[in-house]
mmCIF file of C-alpha atoms in Angstrom:
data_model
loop_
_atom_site.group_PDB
_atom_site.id
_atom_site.type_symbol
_atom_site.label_atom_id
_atom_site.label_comp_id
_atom_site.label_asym_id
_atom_site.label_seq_id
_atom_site.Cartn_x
_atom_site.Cartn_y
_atom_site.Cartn_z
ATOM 1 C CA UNK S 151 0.000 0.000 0.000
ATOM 2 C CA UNK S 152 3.099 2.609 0.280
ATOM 3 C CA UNK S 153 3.590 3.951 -3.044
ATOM 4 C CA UNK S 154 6.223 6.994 -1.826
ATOM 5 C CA UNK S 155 8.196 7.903 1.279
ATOM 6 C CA UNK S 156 9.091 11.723 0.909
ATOM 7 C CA UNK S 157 11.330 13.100 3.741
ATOM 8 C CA UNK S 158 11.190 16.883 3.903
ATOM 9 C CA UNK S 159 13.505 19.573 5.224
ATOM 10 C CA UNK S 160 14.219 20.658 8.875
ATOM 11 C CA UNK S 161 12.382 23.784 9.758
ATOM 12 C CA UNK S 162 9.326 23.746 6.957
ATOM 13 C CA UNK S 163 6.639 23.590 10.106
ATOM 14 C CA UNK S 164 6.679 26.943 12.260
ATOM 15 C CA UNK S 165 6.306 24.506 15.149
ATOM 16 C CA UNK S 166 9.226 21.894 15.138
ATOM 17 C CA UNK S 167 12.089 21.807 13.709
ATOM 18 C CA UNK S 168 12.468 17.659 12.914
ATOM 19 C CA UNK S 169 12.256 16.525 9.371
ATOM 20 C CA UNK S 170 9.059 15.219 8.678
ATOM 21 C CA UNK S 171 8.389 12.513 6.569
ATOM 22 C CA UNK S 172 5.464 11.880 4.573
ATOM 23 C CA UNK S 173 3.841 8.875 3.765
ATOM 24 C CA UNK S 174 1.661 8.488 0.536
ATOM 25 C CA UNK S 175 -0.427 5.088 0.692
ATOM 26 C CA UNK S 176 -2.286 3.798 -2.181
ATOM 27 C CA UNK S 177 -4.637 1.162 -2.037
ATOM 28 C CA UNK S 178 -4.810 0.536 -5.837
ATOM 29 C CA UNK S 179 -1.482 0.344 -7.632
ATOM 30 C CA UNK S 180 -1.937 -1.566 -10.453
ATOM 31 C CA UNK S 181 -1.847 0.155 -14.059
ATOM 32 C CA UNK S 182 -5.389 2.723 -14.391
ATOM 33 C CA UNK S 183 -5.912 6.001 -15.782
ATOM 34 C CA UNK S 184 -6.697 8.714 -13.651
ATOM 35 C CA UNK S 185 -7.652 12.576 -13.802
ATOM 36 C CA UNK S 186 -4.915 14.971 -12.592
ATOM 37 C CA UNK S 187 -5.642 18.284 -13.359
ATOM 38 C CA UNK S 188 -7.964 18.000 -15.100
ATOM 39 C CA UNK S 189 -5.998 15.548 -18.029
ATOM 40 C CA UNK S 190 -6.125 12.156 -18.806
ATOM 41 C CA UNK S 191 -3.400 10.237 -17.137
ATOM 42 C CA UNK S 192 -2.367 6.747 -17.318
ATOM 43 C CA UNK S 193 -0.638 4.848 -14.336
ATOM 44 C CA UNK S 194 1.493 2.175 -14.878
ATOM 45 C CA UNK S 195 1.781 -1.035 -12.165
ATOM 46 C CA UNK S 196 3.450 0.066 -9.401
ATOM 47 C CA UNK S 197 2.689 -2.971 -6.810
ATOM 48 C CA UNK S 198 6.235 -3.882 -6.393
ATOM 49 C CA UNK S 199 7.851 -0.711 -5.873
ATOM 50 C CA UNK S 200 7.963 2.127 -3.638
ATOM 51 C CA UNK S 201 9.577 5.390 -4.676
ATOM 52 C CA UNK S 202 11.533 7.400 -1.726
ATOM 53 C CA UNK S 203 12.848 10.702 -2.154
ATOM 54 C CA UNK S 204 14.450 13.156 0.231
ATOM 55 C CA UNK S 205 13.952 16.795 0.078
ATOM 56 C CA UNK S 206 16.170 17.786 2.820
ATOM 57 C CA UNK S 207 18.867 19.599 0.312
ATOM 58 C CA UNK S 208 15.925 21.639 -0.670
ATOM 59 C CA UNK S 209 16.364 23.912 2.397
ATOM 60 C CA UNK S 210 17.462 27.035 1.022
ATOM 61 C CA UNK S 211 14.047 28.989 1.077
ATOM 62 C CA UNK S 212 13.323 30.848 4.399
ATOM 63 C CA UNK S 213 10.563 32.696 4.710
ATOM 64 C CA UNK S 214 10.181 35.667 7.047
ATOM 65 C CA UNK S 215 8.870 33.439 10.091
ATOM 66 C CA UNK S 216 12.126 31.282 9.392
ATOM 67 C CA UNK S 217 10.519 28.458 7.989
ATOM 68 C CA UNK S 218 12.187 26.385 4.725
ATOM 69 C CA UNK S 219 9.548 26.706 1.573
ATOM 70 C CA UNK S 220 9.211 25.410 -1.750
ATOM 71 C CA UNK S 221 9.389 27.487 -4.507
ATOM 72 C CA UNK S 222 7.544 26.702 -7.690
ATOM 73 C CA UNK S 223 10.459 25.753 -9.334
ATOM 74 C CA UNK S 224 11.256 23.159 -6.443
ATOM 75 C CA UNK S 225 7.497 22.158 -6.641
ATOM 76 C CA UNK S 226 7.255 21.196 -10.160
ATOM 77 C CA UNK S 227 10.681 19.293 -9.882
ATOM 78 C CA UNK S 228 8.954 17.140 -7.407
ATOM 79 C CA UNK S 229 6.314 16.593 -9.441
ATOM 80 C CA UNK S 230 7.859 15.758 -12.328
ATOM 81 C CA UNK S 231 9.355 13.075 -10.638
ATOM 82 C CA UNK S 232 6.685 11.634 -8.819
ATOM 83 C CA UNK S 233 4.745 11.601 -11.885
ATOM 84 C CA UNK S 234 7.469 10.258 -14.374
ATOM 85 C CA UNK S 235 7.549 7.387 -11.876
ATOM 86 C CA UNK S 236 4.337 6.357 -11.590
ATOM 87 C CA UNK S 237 4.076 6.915 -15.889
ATOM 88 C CA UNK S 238 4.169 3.561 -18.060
ATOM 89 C CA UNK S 239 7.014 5.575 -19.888
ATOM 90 C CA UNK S 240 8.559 5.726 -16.385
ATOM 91 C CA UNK S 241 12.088 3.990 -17.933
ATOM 92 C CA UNK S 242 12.458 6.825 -20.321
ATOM 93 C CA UNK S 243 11.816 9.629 -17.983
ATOM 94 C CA UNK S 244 12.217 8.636 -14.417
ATOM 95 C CA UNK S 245 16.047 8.483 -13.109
ATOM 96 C CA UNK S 246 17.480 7.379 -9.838
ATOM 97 C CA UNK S 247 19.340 10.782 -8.726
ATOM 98 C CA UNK S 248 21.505 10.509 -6.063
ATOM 99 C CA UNK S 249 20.766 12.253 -2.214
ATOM 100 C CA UNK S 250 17.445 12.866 -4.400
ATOM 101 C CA UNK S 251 15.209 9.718 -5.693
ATOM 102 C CA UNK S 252 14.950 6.165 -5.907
ATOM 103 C CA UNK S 253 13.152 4.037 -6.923
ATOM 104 C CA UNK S 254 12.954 0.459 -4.503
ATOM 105 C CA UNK S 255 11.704 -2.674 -5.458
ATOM 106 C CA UNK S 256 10.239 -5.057 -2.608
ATOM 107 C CA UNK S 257 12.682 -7.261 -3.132
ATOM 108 C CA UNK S 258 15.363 -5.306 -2.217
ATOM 109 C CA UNK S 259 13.010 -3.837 1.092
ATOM 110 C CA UNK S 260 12.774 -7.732 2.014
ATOM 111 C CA UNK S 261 16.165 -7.939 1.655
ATOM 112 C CA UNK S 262 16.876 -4.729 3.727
ATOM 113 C CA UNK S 263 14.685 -6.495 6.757
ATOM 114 C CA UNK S 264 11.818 -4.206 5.491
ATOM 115 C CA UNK S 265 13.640 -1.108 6.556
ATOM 116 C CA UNK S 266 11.854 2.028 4.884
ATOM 117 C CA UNK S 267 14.489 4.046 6.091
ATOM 118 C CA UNK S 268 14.762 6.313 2.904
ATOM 119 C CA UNK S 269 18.884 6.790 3.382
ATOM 120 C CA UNK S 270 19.130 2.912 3.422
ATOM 121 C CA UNK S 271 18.376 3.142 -0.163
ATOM 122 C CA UNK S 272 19.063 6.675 -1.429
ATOM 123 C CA UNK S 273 22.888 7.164 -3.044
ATOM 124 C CA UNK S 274 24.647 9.482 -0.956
ATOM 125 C CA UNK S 275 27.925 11.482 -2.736
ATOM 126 C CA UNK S 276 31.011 11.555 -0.998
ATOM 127 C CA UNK S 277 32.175 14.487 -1.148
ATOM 128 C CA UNK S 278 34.952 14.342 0.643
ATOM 129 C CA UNK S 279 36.829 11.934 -2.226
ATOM 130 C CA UNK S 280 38.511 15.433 -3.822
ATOM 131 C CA UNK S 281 40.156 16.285 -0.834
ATOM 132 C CA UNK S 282 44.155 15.872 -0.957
ATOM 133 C CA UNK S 283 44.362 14.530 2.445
ATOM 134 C CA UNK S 284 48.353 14.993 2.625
ATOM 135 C CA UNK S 285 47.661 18.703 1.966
ATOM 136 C CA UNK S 286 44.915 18.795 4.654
ATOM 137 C CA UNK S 287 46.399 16.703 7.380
ATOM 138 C CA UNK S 288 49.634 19.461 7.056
ATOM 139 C CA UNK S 289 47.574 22.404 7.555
ATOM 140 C CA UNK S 290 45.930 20.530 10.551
ATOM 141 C CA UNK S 291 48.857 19.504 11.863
ATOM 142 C CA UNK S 292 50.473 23.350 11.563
ATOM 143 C CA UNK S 293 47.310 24.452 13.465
ATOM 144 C CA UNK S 294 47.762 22.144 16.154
ATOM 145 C CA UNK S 295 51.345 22.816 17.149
ATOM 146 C CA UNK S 296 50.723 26.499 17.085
ATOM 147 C CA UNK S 297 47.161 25.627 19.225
ATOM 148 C CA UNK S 298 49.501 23.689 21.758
ATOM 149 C CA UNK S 299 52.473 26.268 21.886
ATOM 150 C CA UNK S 300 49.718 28.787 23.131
ATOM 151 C CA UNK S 301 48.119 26.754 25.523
ATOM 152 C CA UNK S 302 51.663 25.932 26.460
ATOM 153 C CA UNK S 303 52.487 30.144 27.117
ATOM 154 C CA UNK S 304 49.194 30.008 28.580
ATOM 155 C CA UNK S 305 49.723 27.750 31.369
ATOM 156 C CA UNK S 306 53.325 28.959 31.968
ATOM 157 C CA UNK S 307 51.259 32.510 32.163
ATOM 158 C CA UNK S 308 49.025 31.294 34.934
ATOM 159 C CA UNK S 309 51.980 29.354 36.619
ATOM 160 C CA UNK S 310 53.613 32.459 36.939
ATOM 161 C CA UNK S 311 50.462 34.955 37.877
ATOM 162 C CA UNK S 312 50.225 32.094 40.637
ATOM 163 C CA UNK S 313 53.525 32.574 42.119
ATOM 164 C CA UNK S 314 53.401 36.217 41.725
ATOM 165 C CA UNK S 315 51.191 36.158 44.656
ATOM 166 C CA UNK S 316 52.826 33.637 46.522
ATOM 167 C CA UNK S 317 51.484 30.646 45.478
ATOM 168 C CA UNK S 318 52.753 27.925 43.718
ATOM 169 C CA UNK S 319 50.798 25.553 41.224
ATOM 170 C CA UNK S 320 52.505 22.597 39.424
#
């Protein structure tokens, strides 16, 4: 009966600031045409699949009461895909996009324990693969030895302020 699992950004709801997740349940989806918006629309079989996507990138909006938004833009985007995936022509315009959409068959749920934890199935990017590590570990390692020769004056500062007034701490 779960068609899509849609996790939204932080901060949309005035109230809360958790991601909420929305759950769209359909009790018939096998192939029928429908009327959305007032078209013709035809629905391919979808009993086997469930379609999770995660919004929570789409968090630069705020409005004046500092909630995220959608813009229309960001809207139709969603729709799009939503709609290409539930379209018989869904293999010609529905793609898998990474830290976005994807589309999960219940085979692979079962095989996943029947986790519908959307990031179990959604491709995350690591970013972190064009960092030059040697280059970064340097700079951290120049940080630290000048973080630890202050705290080193420091505490030779204090030691000292100490036995200025006649008291000794070591």
């Amino acid at each position: 009966k779960i068609e899509a699992i849609i996790v939204l950004p932080r901060e949309m709801f005035y109230y809360t600031d958790i991601s909420v997740t929305l759950w769209i349940m359909r009790q018939h989806k096998k192939e029928r045409v429908i009327y959305r918006d007032g078209e013709k629309a035809t629905l391919r079989n979808r009993e086997n699949e469930i379609l999770f996507m995660d919004l929570r990138r789409m968090n630069e909006n705020i409005s004046e009461d500092k909630t995220v938004y959608f813009t229309e833009e960001q809207i139709n985007k969603i729709k799009y895909v939503y709609h290409s995936w539930q379209s018989p022509e869904y293999r010609n315009t529905y793609h898998d996009v990474a830290e976005f959409s994807k589309s999960v068959s219940l085979e692979t749920i079962k095989e996943n324990d029947y986790s519908l934890v959307p990031s179990k199935y959604i491709e995350f990017v690591d970013r972190d693969l064009d960092i030059d590590f040697d280059k970064e570990m340097t700079r951290i390692q120049k940080q630290m030895k000048e973080l630890l020769k202050e705290e080193k004056e420091t505490h030779q500062m204090l030691r000292d302020a100490f036995k200025g007034i006649g008291y000794d701490v070591e």
